[in-house]
Tab-separated table of C-alpha atoms in Angstrom:
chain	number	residue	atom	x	y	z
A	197	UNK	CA	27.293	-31.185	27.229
A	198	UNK	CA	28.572	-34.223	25.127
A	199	UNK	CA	30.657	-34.131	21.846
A	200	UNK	CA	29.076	-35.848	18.402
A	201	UNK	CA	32.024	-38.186	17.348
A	202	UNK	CA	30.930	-38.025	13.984
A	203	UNK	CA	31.616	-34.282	13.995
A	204	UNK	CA	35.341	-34.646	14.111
A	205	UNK	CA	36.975	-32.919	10.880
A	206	UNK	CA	39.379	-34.217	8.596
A	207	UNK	CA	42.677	-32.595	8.530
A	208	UNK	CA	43.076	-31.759	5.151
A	209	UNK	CA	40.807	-28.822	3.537
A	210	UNK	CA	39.447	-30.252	0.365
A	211	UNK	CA	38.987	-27.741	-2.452
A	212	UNK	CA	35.311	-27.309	-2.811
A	213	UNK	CA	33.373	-27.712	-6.282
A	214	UNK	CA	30.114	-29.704	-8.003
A	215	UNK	CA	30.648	-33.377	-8.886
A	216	UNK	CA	29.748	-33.776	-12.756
A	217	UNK	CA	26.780	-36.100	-12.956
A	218	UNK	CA	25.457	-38.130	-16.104
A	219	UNK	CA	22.124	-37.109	-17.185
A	220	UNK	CA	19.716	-39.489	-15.894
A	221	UNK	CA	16.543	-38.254	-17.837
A	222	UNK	CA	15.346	-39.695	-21.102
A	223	UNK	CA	15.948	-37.869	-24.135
A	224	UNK	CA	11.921	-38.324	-25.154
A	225	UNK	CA	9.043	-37.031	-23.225
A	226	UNK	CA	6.450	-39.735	-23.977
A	227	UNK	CA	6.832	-42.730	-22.120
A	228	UNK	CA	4.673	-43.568	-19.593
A	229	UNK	CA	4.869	-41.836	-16.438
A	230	UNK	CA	7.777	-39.644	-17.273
A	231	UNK	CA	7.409	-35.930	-15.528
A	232	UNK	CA	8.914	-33.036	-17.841
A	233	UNK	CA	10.059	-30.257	-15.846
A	234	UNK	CA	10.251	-26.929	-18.400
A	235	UNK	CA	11.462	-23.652	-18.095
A	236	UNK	CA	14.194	-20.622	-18.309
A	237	UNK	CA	16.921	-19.491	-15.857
A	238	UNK	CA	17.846	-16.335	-15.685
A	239	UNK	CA	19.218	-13.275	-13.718
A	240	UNK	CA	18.398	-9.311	-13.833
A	241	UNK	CA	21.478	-7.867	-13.699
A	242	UNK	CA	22.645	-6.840	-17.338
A	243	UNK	CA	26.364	-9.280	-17.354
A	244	UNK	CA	27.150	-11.631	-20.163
A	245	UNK	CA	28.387	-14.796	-18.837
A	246	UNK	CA	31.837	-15.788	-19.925
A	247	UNK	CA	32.800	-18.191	-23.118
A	248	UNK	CA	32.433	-21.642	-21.837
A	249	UNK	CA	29.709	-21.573	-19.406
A	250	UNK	CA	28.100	-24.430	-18.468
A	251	UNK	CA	24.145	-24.006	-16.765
A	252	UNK	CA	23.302	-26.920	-14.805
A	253	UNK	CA	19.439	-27.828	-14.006
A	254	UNK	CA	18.845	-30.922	-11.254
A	255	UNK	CA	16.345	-32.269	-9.680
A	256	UNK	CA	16.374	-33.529	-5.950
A	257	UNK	CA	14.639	-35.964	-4.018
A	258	UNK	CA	13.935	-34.180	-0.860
A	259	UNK	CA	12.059	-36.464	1.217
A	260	UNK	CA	14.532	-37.572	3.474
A	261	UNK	CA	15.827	-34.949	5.835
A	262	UNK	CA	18.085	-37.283	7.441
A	263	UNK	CA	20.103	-38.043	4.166
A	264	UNK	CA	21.598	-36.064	1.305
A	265	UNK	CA	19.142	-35.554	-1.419
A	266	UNK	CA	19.877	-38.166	-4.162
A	267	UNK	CA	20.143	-36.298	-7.576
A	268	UNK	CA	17.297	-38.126	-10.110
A	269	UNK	CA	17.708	-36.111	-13.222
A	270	UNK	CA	19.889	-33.365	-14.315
A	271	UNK	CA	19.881	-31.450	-17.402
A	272	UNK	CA	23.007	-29.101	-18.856
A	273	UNK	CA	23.608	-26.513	-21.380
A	274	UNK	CA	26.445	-25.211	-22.697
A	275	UNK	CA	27.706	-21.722	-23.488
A	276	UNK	CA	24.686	-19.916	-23.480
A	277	UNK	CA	23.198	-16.444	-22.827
A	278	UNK	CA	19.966	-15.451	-19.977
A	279	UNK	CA	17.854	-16.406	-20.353
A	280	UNK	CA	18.475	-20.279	-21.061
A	281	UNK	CA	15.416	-22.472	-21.679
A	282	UNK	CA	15.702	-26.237	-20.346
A	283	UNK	CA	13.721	-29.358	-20.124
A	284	UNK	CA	14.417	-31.799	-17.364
A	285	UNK	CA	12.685	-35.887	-17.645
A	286	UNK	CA	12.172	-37.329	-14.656
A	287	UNK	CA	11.656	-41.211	-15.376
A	288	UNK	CA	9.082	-43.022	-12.875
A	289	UNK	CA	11.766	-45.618	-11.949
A	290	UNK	CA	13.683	-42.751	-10.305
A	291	UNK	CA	10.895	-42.174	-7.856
A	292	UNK	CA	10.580	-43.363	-4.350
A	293	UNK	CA	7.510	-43.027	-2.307
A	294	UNK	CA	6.782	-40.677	-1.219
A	295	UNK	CA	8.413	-38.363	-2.969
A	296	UNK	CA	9.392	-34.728	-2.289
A	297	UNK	CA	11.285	-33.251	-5.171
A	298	UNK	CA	13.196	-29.624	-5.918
A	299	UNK	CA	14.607	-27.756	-8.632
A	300	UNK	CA	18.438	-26.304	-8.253
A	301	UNK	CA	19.873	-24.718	-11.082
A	302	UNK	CA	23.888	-23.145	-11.209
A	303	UNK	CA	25.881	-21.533	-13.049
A	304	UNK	CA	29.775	-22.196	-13.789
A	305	UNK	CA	32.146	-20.820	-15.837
A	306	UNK	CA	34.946	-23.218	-18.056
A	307	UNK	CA	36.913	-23.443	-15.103
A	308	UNK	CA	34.722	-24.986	-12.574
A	309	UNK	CA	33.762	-21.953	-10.634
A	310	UNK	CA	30.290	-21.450	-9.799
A	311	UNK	CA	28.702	-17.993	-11.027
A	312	UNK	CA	24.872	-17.735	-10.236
A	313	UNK	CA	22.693	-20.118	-8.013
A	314	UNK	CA	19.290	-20.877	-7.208
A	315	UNK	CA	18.819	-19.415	-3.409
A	316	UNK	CA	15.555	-20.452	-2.291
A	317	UNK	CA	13.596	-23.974	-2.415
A	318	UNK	CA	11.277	-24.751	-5.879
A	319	UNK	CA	8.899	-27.235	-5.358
A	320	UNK	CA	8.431	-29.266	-8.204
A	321	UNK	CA	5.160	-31.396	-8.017
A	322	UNK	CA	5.936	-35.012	-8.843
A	323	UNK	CA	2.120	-36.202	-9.627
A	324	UNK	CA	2.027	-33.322	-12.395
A	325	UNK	CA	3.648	-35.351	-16.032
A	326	UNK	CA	3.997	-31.898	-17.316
A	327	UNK	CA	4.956	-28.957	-15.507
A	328	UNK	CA	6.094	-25.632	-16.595
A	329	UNK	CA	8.287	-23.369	-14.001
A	330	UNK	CA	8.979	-20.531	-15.779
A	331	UNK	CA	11.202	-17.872	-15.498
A	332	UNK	CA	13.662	-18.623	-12.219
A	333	UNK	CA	15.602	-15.878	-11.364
A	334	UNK	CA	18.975	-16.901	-10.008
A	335	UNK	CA	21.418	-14.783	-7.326
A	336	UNK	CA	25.074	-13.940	-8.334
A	337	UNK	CA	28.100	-15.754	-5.886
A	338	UNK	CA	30.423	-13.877	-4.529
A	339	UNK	CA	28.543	-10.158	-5.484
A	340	UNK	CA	29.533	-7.296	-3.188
A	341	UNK	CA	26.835	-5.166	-1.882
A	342	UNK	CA	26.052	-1.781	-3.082
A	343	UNK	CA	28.793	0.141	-1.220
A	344	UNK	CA	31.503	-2.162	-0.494
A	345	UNK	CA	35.523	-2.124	-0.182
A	346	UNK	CA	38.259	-4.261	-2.020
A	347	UNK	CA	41.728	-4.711	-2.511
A	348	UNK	CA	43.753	-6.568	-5.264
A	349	UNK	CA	47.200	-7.698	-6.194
A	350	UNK	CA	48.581	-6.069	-9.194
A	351	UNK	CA	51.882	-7.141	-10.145
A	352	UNK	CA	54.198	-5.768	-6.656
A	353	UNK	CA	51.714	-3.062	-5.720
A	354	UNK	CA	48.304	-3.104	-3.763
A	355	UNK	CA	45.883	-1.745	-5.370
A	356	UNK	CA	42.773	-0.543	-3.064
A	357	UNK	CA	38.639	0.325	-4.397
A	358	UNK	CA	35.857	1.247	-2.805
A	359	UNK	CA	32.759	1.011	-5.339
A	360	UNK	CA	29.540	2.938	-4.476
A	361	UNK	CA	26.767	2.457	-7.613
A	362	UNK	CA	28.181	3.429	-10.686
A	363	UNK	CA	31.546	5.152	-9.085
A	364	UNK	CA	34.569	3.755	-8.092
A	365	UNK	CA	37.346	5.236	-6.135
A	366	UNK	CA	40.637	3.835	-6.944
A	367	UNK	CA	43.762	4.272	-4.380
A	368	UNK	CA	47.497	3.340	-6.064
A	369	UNK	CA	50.851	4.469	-4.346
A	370	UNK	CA	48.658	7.140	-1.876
A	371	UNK	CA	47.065	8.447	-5.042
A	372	UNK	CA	43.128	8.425	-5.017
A	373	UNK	CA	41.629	8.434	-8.513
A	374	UNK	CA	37.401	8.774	-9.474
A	375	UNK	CA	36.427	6.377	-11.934
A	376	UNK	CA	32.848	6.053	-13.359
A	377	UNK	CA	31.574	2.769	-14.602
A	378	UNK	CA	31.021	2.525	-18.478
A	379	UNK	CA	29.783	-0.277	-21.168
A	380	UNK	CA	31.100	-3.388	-21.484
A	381	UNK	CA	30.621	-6.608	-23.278
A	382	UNK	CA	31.452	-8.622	-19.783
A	383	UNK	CA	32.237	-7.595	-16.117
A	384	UNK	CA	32.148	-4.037	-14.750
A	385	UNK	CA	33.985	-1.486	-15.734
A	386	UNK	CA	35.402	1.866	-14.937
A	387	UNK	CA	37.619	5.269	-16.057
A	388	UNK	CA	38.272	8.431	-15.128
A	389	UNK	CA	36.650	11.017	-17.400
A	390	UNK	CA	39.638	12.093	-18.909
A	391	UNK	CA	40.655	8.210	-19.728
A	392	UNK	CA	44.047	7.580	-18.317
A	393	UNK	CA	43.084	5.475	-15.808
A	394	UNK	CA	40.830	2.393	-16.375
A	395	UNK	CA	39.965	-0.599	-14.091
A	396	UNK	CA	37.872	-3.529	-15.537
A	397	UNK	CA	36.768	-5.789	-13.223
A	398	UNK	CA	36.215	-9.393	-14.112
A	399	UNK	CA	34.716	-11.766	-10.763
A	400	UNK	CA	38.173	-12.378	-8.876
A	401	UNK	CA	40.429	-10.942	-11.301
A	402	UNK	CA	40.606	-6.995	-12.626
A	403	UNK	CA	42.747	-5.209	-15.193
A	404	UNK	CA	44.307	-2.334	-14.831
A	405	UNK	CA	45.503	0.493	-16.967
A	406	UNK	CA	47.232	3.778	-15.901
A	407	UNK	CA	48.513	6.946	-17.757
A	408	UNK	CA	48.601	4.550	-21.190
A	409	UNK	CA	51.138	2.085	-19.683
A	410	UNK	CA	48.540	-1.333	-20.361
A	411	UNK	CA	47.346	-3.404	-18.839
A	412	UNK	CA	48.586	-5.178	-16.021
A	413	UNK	CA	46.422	-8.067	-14.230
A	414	UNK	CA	44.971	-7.943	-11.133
A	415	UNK	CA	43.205	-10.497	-8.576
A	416	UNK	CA	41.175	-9.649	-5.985
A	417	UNK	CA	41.945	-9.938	-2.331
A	418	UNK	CA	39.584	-12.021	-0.450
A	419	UNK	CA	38.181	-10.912	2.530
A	420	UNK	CA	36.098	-13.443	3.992
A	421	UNK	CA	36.787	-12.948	7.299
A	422	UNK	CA	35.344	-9.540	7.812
A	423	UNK	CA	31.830	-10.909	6.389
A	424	UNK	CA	31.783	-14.324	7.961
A	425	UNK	CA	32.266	-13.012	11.520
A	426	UNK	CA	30.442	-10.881	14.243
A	427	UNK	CA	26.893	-11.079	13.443
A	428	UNK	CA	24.115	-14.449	13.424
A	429	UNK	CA	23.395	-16.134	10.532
A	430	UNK	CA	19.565	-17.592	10.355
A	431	UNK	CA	19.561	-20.939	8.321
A	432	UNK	CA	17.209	-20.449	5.508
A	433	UNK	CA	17.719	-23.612	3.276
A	434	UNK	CA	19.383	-27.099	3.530
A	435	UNK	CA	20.411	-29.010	0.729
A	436	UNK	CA	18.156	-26.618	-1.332
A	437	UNK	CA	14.567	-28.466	0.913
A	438	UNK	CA	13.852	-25.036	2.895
A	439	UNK	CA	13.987	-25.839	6.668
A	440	UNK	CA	11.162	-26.304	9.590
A	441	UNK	CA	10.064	-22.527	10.304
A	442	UNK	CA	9.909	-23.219	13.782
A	443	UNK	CA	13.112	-24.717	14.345
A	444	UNK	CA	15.580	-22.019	14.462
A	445	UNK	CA	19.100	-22.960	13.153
A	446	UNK	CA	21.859	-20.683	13.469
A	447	UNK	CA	25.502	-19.912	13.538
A	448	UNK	CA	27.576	-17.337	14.779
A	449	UNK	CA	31.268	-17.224	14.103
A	450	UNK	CA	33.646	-14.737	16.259
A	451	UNK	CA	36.578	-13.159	15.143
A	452	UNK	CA	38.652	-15.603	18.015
A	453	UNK	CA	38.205	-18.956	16.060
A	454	UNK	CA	35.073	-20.001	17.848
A	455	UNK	CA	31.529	-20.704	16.241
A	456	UNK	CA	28.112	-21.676	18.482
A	457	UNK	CA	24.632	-21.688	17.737
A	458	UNK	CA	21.391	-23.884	17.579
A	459	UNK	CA	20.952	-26.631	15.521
A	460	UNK	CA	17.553	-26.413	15.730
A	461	UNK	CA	16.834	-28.153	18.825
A	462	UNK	CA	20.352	-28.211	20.110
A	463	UNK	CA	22.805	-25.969	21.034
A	464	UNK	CA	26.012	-26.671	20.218
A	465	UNK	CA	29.611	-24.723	19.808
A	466	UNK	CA	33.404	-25.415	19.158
A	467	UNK	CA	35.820	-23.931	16.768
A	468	UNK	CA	36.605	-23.043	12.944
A	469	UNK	CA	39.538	-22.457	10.875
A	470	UNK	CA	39.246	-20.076	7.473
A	471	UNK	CA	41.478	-20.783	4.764
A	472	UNK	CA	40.869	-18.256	1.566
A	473	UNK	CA	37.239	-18.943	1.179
A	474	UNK	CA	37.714	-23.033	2.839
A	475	UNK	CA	36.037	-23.278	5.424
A	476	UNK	CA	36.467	-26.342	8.383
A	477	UNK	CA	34.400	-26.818	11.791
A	478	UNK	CA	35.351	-28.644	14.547
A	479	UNK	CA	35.263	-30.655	16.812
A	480	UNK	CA	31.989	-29.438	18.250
A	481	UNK	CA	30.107	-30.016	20.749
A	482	UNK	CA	26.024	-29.961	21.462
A	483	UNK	CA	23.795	-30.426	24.239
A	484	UNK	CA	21.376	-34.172	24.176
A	485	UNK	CA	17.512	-32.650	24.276
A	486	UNK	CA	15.541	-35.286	23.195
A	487	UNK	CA	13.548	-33.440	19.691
A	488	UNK	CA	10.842	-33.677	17.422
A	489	UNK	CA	11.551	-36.369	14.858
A	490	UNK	CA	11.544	-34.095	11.630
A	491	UNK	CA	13.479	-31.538	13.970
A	492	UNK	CA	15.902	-33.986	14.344
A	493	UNK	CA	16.534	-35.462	11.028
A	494	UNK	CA	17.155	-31.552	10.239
A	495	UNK	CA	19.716	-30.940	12.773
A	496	UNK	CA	21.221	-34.150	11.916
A	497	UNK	CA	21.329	-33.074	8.727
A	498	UNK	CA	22.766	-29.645	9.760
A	499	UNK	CA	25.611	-31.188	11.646
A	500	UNK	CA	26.649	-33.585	9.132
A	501	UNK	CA	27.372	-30.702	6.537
A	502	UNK	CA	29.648	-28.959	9.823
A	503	UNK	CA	31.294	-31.975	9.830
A	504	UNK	CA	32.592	-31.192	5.724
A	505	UNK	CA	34.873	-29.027	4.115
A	506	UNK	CA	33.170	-26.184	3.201
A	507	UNK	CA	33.486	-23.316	-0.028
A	508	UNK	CA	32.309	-20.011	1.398
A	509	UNK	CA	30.702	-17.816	-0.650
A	510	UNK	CA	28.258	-14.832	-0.800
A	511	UNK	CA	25.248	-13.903	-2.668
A	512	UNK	CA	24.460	-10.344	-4.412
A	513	UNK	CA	21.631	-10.070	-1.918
A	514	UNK	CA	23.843	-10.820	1.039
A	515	UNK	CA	23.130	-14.355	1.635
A	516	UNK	CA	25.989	-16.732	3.204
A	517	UNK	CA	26.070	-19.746	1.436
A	518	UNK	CA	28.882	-22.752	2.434
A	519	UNK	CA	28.674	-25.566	0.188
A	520	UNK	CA	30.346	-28.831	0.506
A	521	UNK	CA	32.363	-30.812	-2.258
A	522	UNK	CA	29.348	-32.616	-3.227
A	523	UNK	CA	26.704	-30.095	-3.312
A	524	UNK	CA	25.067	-29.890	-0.233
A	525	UNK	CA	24.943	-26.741	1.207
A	526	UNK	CA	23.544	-24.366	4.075
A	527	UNK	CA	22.470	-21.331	2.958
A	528	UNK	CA	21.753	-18.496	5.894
A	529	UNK	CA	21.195	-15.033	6.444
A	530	UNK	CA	21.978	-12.259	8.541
């Protein structure tokens, strides 16, 4: 065994978010060689997006797996509804060869935080000079599951839900009441059939209102722990370029502090520290195997985003994803 030195972590935990970028593409689609990437984002789940909400549409260089992928062109709109149409200009001068480029599309609210994602890698062919992706369907961050438990802060008391479909069982002061979910303009949510009781849930934050006394604000309870730890995560995507089928990547992180895995070729383990949703590896160690060249450059890649600050966050189908301050990010799954 031998330690990377480049995998020692800062000491500080850096608050995670996306980097604002100027749009690089022209604003007119006929010059020579310019590539005009079309078409809509969107998501199936019936939820207006908040006032303010910015969708973002960039595309990567992939080629090099041993680097972070260089942002060429980037597109955003501003407070829009699903689905939101976009056209993305790629000028020629931006291109190196060869060239191996991908579409990754977010969504933020006004504050900063990111809503829905792209989850999977979109090719986006860069000897096409028109191409039309249509509809991508983006995941939800930070979605529970089906069946799933949660706790918030309300003012001085705890306030305790389980949420099962369209039902939600609420728990105040020992007290258990049945809500149901009903309409609403944003959010999800939920009374009891006679009315007294409602809880509208809003991402991280809730409101609740009891036996007509209004409304008092809640925020949510994180829980990261419990979904982070005891179970293998398979690395599906890097820096939104897929990874090498073969080459297994994975990470397991125990309830003790300690994380190990394969970085494809390597194995390698140390320890982690979980702060809210920040997340920091390190110092870790890995065995020397010689490897594959593209192999490699993956793992390489894999360990420099360990050696980051990391945002954790979940997607509505389950996926982890940890993204760094810039961007990059591993996505995995169970």
């Amino acid at each position: 065994m031998f330690r990377f030195p480049h995998l020692a972590l800062p000491a500080l935990a850096v608050a995670a978010g996306l980097t604002a970028l100027p749009a690089l593409a022209s604003s007119t689609g006929d010059e020579a060689g310019m590539i005009t990437v079309t078409g809509q984002i969107a998501y199936r789940q019936r939820i207006a997006l908040p006032p303010g909400n910015v969708a973002t549409v960039t595309i990567q260089d992939v080629a090099r797996a041993d680097a972070k992928a260089p942002v060429i062109a980037e597109t955003t709109v501003t407070d829009r509804q699903v689905p939101i149409p976009f056209e993305v200009q790629v000028a020629p001068e931006a291109l190196e060869h060869p060239s191996r480029l991908a579409l990754r599309a977010t969504i933020h609210d006004a504050q900063g935080a990111l809503l829905w994602t792209t989850d999977t890698h979109i090719p986006v062919d860069p000897g096409q000079p028109e191409i039309d992706l249509g509809m991508i369907e983006l995941v939800q961050v930070a979605a529970r599951t089906t069946a799933a438990e949660a706790s918030y802060q309300c003012g001085d008391r705890t306030v305790s839900g389980r949420f099962e479909g369209d039902a939600l069982t609420l728990t105040l002061d020992g007290t258990e009441y049945a809500l149901v979910n009903v309409r609403s303009a944003s959010g999800a949510k939920y009374e009891t059939a006679d009315g007294k009781v409602m809880f509208w849930e809003k991402g991280e934050d809730a409101l609740l209102e009891l036996d007509g006394t209004g409304l008092q604000d809640c925020t949510r309870i994180a829980d990261t722990a419990s979904r982070l730890t005891g179970a293998e995560w398979r690395v599906e995507d890097l820096n939104g370029a897929g990874v090498i089928d073969n080459a297994q990547t994975t990470l397991t992180f125990d309830a003790d502090g300690s994380v190990y895995g394969s970085g494809g070729c390597n194995r390698y383990n140390g320890g982690f520290e979980l702060d809210g949703d920040t997340l920091k590896i390190g110092p870790v160690a890995a065995t020397q195997m010689a490897c594959a060249e593209a192999v490699s450059n993956q793992e390489w890649t894999f360990f420099q985003l360990l050696d980051a600050p990391l945002t954790v966050s979940f997607s509505e189908t389950g996926a982890l994803i940890l993204t760094a301050d810039d961007g990059r990010a591993i996505t995995a799954r169970q």
